[in-house]
mmCIF file of C-alpha atoms and ligand atoms in Angstrom:
data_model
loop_
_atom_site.group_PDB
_atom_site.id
_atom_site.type_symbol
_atom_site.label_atom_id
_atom_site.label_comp_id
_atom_site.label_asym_id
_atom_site.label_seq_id
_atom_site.Cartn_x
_atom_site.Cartn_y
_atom_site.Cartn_z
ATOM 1 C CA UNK A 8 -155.172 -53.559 24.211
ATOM 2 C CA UNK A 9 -152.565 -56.171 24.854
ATOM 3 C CA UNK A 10 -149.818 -54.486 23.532
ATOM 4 C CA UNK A 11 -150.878 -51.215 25.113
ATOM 5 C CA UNK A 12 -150.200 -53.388 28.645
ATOM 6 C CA UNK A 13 -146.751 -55.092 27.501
ATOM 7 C CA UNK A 14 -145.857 -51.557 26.593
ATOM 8 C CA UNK A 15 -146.946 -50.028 30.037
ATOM 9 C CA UNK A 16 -145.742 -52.419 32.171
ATOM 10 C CA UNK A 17 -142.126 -51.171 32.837
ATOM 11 C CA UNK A 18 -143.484 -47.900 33.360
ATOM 12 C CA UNK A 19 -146.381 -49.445 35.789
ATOM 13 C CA UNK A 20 -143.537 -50.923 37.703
ATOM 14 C CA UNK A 21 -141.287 -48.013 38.055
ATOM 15 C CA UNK A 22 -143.584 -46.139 38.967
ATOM 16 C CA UNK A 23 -144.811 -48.717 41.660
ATOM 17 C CA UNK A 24 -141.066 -48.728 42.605
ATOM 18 C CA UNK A 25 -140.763 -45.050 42.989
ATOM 19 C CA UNK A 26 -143.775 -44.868 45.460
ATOM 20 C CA UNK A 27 -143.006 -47.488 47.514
ATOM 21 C CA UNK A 28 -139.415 -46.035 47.881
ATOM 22 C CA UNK A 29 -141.291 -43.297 49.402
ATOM 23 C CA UNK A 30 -143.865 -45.284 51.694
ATOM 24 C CA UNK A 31 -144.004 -48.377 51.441
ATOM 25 C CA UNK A 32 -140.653 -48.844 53.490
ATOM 26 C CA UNK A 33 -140.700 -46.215 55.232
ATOM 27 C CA UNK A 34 -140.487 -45.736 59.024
ATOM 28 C CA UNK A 35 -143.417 -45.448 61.057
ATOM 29 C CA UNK A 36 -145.070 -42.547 63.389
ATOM 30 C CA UNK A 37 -147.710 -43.609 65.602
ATOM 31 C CA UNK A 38 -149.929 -41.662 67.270
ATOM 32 C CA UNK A 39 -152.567 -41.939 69.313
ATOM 33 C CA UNK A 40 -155.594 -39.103 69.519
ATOM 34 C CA UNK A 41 -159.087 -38.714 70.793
ATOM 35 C CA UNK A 42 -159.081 -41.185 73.720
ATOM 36 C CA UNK A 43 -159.440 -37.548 76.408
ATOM 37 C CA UNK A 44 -162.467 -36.502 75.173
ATOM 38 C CA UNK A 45 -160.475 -32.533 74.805
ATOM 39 C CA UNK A 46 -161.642 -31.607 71.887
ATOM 40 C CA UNK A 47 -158.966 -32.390 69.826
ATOM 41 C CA UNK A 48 -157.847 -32.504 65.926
ATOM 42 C CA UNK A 49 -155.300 -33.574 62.988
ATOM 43 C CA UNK A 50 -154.257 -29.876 61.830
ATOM 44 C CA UNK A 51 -151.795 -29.211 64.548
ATOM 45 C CA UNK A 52 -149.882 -32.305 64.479
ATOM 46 C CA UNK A 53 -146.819 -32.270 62.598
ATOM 47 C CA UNK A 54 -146.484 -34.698 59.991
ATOM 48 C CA UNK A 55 -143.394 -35.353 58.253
ATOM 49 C CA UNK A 56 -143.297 -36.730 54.634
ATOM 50 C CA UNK A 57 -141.308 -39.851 53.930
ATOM 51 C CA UNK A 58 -142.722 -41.006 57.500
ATOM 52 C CA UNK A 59 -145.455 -43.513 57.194
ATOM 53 C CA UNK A 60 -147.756 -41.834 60.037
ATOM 54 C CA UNK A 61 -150.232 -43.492 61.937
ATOM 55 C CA UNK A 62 -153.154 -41.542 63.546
ATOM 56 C CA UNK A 63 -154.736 -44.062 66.218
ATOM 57 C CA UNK A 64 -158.424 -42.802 66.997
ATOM 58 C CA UNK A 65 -159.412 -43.465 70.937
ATOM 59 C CA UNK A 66 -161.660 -45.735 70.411
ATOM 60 C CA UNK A 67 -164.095 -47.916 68.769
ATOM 61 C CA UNK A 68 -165.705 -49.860 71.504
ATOM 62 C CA UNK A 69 -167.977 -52.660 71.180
ATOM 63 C CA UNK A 70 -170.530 -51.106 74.073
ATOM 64 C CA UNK A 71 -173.294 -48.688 74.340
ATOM 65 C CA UNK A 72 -173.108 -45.320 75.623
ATOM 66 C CA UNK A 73 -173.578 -46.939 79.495
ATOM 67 C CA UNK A 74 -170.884 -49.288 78.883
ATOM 68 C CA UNK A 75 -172.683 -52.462 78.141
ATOM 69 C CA UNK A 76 -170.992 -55.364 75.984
ATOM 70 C CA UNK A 77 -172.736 -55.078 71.977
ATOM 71 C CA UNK A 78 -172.061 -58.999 71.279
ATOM 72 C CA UNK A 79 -169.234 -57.423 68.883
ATOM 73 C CA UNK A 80 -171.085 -54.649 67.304
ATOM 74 C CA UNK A 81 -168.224 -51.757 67.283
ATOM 75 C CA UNK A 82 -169.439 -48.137 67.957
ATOM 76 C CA UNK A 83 -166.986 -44.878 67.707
ATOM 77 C CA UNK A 84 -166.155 -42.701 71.181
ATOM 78 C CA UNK A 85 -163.342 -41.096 69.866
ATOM 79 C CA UNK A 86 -163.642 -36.789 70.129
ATOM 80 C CA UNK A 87 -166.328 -35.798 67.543
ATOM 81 C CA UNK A 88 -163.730 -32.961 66.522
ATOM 82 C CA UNK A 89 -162.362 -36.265 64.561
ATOM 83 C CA UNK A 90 -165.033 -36.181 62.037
ATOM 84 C CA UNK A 91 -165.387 -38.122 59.098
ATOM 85 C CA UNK A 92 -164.563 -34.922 56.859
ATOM 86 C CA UNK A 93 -161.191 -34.828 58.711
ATOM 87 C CA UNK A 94 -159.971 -37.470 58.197
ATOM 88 C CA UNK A 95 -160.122 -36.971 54.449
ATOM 89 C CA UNK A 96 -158.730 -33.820 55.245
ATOM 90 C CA UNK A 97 -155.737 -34.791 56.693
ATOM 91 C CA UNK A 98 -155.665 -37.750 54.497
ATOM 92 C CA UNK A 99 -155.613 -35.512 51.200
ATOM 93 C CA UNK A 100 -153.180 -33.044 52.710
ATOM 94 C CA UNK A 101 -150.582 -36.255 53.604
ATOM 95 C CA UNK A 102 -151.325 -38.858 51.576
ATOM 96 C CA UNK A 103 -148.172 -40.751 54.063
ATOM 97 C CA UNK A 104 -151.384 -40.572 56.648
ATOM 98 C CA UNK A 105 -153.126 -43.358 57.424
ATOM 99 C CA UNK A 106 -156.043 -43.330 60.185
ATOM 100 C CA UNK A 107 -156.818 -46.235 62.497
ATOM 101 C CA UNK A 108 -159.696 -47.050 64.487
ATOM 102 C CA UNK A 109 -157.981 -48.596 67.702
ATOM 103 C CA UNK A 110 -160.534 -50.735 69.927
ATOM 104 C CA UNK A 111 -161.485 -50.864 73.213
ATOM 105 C CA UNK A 112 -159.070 -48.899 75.485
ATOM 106 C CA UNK A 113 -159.161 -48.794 79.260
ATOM 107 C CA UNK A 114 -162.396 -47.595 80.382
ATOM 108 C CA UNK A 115 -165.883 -45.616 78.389
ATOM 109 C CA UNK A 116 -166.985 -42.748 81.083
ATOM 110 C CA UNK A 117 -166.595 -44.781 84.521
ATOM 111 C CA UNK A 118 -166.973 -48.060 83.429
ATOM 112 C CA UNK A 119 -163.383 -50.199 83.163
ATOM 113 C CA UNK A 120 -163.788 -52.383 79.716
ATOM 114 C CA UNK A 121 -162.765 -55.963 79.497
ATOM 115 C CA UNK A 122 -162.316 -58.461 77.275
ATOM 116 C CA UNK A 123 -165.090 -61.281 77.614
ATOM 117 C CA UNK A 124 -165.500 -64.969 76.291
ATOM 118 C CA UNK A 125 -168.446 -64.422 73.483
ATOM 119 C CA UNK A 126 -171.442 -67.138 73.561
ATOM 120 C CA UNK A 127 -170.565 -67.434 69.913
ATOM 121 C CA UNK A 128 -167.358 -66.612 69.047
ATOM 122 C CA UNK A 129 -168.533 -66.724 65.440
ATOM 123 C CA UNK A 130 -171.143 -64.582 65.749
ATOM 124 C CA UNK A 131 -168.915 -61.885 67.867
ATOM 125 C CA UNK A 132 -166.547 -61.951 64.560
ATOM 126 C CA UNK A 133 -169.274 -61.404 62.159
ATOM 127 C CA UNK A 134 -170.480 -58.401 63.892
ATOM 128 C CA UNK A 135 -167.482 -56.957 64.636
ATOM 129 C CA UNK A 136 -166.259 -57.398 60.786
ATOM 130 C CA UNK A 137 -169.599 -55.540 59.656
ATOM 131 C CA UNK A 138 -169.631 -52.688 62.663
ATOM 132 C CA UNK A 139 -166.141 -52.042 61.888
ATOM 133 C CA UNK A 140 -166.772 -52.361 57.896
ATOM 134 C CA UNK A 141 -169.215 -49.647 57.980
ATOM 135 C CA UNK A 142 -166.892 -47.631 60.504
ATOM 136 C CA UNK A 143 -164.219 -47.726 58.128
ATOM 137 C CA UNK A 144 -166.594 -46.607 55.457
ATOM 138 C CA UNK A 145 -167.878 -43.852 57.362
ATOM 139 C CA UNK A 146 -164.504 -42.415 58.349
ATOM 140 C CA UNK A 147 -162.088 -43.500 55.674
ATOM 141 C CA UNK A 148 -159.974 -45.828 57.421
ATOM 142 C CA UNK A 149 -156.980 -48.231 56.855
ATOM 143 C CA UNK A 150 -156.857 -49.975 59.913
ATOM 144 C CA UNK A 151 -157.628 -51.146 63.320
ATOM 145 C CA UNK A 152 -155.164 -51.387 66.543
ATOM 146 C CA UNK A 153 -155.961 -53.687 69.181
ATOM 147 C CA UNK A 154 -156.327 -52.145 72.624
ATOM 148 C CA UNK A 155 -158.304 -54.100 74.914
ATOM 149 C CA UNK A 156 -156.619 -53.422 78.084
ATOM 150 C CA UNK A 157 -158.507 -56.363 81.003
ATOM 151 C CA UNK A 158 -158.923 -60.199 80.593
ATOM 152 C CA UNK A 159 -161.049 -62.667 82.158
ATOM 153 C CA UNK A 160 -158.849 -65.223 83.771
ATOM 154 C CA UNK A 161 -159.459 -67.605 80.718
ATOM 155 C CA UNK A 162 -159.195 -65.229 78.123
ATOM 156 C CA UNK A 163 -157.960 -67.806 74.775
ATOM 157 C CA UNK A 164 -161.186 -66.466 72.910
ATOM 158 C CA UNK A 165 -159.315 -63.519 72.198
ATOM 159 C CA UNK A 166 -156.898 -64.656 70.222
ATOM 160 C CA UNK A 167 -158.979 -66.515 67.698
ATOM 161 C CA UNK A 168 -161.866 -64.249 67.175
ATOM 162 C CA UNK A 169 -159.383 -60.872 67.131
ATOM 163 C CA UNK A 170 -157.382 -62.783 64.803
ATOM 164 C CA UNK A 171 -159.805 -63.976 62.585
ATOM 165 C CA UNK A 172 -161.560 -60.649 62.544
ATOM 166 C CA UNK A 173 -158.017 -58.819 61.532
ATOM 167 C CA UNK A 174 -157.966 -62.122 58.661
ATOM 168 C CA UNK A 175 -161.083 -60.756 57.527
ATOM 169 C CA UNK A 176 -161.311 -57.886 57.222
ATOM 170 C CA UNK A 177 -157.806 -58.171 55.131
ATOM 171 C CA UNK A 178 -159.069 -60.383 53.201
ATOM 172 C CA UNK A 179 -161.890 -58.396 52.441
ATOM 173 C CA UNK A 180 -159.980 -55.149 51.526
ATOM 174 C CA UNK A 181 -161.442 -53.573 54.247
ATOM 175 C CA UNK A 182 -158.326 -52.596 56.385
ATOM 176 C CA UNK A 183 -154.622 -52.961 55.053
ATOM 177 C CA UNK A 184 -152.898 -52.154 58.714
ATOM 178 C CA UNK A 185 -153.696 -53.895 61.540
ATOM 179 C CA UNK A 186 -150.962 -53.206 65.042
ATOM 180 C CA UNK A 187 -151.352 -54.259 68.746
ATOM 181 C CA UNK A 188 -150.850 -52.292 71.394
ATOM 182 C CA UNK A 189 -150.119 -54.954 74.806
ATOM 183 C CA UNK A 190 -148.770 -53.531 77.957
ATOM 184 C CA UNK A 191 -146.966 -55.055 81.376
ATOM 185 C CA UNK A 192 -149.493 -57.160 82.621
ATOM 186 C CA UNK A 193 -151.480 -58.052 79.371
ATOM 187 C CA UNK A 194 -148.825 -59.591 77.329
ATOM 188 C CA UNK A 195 -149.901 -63.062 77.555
ATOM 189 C CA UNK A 196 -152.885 -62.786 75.507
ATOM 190 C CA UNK A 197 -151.077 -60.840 73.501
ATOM 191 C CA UNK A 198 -148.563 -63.544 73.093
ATOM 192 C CA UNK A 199 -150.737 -66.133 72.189
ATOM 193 C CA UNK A 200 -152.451 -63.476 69.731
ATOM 194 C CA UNK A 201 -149.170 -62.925 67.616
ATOM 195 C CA UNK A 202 -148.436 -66.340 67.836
ATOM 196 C CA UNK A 203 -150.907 -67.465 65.762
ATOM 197 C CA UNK A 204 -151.679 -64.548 63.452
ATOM 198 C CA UNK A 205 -147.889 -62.803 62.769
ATOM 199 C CA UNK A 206 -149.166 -63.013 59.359
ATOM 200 C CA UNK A 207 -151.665 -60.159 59.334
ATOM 201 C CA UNK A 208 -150.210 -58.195 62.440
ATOM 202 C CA UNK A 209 -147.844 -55.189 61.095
ATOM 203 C CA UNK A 210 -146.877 -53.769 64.174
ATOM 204 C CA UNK A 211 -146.753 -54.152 67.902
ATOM 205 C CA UNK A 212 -147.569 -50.485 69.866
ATOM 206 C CA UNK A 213 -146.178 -52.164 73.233
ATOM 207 C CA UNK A 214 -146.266 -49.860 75.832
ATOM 208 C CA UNK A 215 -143.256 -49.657 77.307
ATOM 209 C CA UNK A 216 -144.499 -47.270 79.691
ATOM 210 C CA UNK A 217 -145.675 -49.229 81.780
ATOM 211 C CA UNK A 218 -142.912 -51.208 81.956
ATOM 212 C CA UNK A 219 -141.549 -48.872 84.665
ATOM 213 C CA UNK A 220 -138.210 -48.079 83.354
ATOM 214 C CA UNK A 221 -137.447 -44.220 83.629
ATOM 215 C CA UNK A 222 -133.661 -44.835 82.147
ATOM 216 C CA UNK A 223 -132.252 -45.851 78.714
ATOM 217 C CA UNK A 224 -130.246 -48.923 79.716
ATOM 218 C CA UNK A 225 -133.883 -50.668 81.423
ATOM 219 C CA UNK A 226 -135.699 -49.164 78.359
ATOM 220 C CA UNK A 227 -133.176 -51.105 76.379
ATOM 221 C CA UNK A 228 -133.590 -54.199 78.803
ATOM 222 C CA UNK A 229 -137.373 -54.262 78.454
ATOM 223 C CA UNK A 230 -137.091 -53.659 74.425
ATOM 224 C CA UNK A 231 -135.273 -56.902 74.387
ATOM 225 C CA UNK A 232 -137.699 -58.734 76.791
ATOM 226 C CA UNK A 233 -140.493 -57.783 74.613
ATOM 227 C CA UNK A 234 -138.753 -58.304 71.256
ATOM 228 C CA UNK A 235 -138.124 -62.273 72.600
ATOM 229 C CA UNK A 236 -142.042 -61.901 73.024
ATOM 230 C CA UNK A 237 -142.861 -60.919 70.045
ATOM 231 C CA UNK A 238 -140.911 -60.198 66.923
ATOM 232 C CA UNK A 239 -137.903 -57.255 66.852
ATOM 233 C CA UNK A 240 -138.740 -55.604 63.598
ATOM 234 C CA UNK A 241 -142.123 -55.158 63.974
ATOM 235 C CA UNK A 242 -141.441 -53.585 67.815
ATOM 236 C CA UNK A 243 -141.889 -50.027 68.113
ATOM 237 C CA UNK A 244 -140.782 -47.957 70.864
ATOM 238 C CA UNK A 245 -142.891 -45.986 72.720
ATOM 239 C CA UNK A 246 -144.034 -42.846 75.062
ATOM 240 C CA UNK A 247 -146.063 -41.287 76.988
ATOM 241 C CA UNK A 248 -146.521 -37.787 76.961
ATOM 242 C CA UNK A 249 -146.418 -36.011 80.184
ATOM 243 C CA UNK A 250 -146.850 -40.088 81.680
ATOM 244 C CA UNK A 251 -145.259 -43.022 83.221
ATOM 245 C CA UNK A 252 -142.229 -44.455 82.357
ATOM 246 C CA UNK A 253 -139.063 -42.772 80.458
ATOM 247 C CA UNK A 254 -139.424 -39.036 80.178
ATOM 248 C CA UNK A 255 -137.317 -36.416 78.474
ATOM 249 C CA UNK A 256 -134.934 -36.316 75.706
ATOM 250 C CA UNK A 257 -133.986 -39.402 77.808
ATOM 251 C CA UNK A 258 -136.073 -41.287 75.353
ATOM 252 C CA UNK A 259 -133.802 -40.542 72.745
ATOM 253 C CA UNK A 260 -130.988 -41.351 74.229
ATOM 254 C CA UNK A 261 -132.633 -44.718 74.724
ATOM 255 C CA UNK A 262 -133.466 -45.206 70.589
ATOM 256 C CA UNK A 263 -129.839 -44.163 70.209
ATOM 257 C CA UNK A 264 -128.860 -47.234 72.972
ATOM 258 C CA UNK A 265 -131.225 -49.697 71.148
ATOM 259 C CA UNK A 266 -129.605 -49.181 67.332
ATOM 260 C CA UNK A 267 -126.008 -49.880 69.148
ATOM 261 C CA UNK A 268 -127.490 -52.679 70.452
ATOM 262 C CA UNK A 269 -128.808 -53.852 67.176
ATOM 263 C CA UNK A 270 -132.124 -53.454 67.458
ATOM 264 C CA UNK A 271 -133.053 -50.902 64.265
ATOM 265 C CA UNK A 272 -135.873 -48.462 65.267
ATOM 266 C CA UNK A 273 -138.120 -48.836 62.371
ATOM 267 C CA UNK A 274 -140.928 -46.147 64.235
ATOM 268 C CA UNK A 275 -141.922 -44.706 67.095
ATOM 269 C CA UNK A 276 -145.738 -44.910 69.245
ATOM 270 C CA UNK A 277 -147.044 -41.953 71.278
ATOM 271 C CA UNK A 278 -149.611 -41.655 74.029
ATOM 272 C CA UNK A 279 -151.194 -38.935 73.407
ATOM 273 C CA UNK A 280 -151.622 -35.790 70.500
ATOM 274 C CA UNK A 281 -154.339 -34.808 73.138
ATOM 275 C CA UNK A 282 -151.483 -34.147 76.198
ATOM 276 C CA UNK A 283 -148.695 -32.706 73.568
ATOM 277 C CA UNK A 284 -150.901 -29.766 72.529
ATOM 278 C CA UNK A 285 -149.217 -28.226 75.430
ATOM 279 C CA UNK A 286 -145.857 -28.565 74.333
ATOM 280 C CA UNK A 287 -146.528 -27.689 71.176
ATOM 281 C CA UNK A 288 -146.012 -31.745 69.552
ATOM 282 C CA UNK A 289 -142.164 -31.835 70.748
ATOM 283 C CA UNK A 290 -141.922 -35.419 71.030
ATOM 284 C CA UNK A 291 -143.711 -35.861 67.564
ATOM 285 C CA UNK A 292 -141.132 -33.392 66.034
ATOM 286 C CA UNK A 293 -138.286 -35.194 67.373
ATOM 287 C CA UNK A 294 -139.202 -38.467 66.509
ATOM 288 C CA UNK A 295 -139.985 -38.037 63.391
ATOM 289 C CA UNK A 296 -136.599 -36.097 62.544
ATOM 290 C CA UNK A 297 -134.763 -39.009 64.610
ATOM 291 C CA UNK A 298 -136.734 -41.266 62.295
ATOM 292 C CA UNK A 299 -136.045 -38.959 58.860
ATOM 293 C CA UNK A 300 -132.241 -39.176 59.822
ATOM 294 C CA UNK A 301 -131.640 -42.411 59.482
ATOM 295 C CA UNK A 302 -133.948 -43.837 56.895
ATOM 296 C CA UNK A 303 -132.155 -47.809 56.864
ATOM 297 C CA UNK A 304 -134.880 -49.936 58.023
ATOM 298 C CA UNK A 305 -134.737 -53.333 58.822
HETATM 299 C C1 NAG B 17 -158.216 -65.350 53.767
HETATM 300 O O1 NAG B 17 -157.682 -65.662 52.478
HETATM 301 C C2 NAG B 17 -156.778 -66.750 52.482
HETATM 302 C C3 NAG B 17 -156.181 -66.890 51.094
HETATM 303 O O2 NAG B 17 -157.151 -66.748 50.092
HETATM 304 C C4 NAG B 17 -157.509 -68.023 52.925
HETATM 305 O O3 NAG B 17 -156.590 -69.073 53.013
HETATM 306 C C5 NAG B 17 -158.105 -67.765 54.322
HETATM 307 O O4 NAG B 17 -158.874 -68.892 54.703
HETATM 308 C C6 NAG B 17 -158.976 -66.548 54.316
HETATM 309 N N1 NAG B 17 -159.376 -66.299 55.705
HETATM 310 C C7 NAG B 17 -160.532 -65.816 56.035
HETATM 311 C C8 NAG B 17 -160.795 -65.649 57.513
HETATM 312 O O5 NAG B 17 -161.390 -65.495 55.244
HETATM 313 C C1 NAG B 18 -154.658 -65.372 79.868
HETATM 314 O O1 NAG B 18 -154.653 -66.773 79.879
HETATM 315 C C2 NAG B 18 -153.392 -67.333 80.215
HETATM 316 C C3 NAG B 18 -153.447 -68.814 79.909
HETATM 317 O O2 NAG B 18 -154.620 -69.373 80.432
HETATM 318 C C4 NAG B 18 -153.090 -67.016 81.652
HETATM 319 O O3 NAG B 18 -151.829 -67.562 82.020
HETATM 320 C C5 NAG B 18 -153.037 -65.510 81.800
HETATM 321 O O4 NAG B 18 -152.882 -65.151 83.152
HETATM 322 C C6 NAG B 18 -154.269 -64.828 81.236
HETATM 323 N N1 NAG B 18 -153.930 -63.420 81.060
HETATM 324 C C7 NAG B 18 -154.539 -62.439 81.672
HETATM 325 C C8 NAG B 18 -154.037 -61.057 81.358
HETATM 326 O O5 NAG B 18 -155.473 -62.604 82.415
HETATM 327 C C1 NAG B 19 -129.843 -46.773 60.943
HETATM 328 O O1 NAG B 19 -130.995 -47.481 61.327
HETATM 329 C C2 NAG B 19 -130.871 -48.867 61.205
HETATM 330 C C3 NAG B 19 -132.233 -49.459 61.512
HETATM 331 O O2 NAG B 19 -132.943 -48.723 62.421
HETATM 332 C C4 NAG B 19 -129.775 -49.351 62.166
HETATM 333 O O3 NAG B 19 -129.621 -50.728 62.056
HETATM 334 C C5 NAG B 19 -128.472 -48.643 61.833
HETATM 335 O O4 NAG B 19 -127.495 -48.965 62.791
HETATM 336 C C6 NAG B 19 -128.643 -47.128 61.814
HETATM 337 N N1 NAG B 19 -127.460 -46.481 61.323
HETATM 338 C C7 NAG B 19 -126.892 -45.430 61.924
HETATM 339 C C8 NAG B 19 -125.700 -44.866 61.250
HETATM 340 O O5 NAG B 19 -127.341 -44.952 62.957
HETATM 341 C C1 NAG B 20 -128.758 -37.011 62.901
HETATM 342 O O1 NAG B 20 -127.544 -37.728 62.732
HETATM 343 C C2 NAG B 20 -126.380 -36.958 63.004
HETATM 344 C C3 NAG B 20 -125.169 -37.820 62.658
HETATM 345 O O2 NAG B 20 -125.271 -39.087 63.209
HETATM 346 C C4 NAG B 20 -126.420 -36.514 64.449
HETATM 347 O O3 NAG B 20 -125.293 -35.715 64.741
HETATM 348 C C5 NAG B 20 -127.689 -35.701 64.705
HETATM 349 O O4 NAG B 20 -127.776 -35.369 66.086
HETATM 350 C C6 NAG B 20 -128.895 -36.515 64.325
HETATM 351 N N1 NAG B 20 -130.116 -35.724 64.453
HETATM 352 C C7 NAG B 20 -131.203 -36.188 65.061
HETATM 353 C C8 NAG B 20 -132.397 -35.275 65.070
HETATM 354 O O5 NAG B 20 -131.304 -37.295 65.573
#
């Protein structure tokens, strides 16, 4: 037996070397899907290989049906197109995919979602971690995003118990990716959020958005703003399909301003697979070949 292992080991190693060359530094896709209630699925989207892609279900949400707060137990509203099957699916036909529950989002049906201070913060983790355990289970995840989109005026329970509950359920093998996805006016929690737990937070889906900007030189002003806020390499740029902010090939001219600036775009967030069915995934199919071209990360 021993030798058997001193023998395989160099092989083990290259072989770990020669998939990670292909994923583990690669650059990033995210993508957001499900959040519209169209019924929507995986098939259409392209999907490069030698992109890590990211498919971002919309959402999990710790609420019932009418809206009310679960104490932390998680429940999935994404489109049931997204089934549990699917996700295999798409997972065996790209094994670069990775799925991702994000939680919360703006609103379930009429009902605006916020987050709120938890009698027992302790108790909101432990239900969250086994909700979103059996989630994961269900629908063969790898991650969660964090989404939560309205704060009570003291809001510092939010960092600790959505950073212990990303601690956890790394630590338990549950999830290996875990992003954030703040926007203009939540960044502050946010902040405070990243602070503390950089450790266990991959990447940061800001939404530039709604940052206003419609031009490259203010998208490139508000990527450095945000990269002082949080940290530069784990920044992704973003867009909305069809949406606010920076529209157009525009965009790219703006990823092209940000590398001469030396920021390195190491991936790119869109809002939403569910609008870009009607333009046939164009910004997905750009991005990705912007991202293929120029495979230096930093
Ligand atoms: C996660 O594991 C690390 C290292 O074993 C440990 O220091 C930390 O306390 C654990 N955190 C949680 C929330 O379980
Ligand atoms: C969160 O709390 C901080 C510090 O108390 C406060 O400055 C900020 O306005 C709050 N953020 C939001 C989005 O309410
Ligand atoms: C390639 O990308 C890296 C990181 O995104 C960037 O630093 C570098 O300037 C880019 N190189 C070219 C030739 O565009
Ligand atoms: C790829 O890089 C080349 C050389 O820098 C450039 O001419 C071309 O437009 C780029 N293609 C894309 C899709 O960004």
């Amino acid at each position: 037996m021993w030798s058997l292992k001193f023998h395989s080991l160099p092989l083990f190693l290259t072989l770990v070397a020669l998939i990670c060359q292909q994923y583990c530094d690669a650059k990033v896709m995210m993508e957001y899907i499900g959040a519209t209630g169209k019924p929507v699925t995986f098939d259409p989207v392209p999907v490069e290989e030698g992109i890590d892609f990211h498919f971002l279900l919309g959402f999990a949400i710790d609420a019932d049906p009418s809206g009310n707060a679960q104490n932390g137990v998680f429940s999935p509203y994404w489109a049931q197109t997204l089934t549990p099957d699917s996700v295999a699916a798409v997972k065996q036909k790209h094994p670069n995919v990775k799925v991702l529950a994000s939680l919360s989002g703006w609103s379930l049906g009429n009902k605006v979602l916020r987050w709120y201070n938890p009698k027992d913060n302790q108790l909101w983790i432990s239900n969250a971690f086994s909700s979103l355990k059996s989630i994961s289970e269900e629908y063969h995840l790898d991650g969660i995003d964090i989404d939560y989109e309205n704060f009570p005026r003291n809001n510092a329970s939010f960092a600790h118990c959505i950073g212990e509950l990303i601690t956890l359920l790394k630590n338990n093998s549950v999830i290996s990716v875990a992003t954030i996805a703040p926007f203009h006016t939540t960044v502050l929690p946010y902040i405070e959020l990243f602070n503390n737990y950089a450790d266990v937070i991959d990447y940061v889906n800001h939404q530039f958005y709604t940052d206003k900007v419609r031009r490259p030189k203010g998208y490139l002003k508000a990527f450095q703003l945000r990269a002082s806020q949080f940290h530069k390499d784990k920044l992704l740029p973003s867009y909305e399909v069809n949406g606010r902010g920076i529209q157009g090939d525009a965009f790219f001219d703006a990823l092209n301003l940000l590398e001469a600036n030396g920021f390195g775009v190491n991936g790119v967030m869109i809002y939403s697979a569910d609008a870009s069915s009607s333009n046939n995934y164009y910004y997905e199919s750009k991005s990705q070949a912007y991202l293929i071209n120029n495979t230096t990360r930093v």
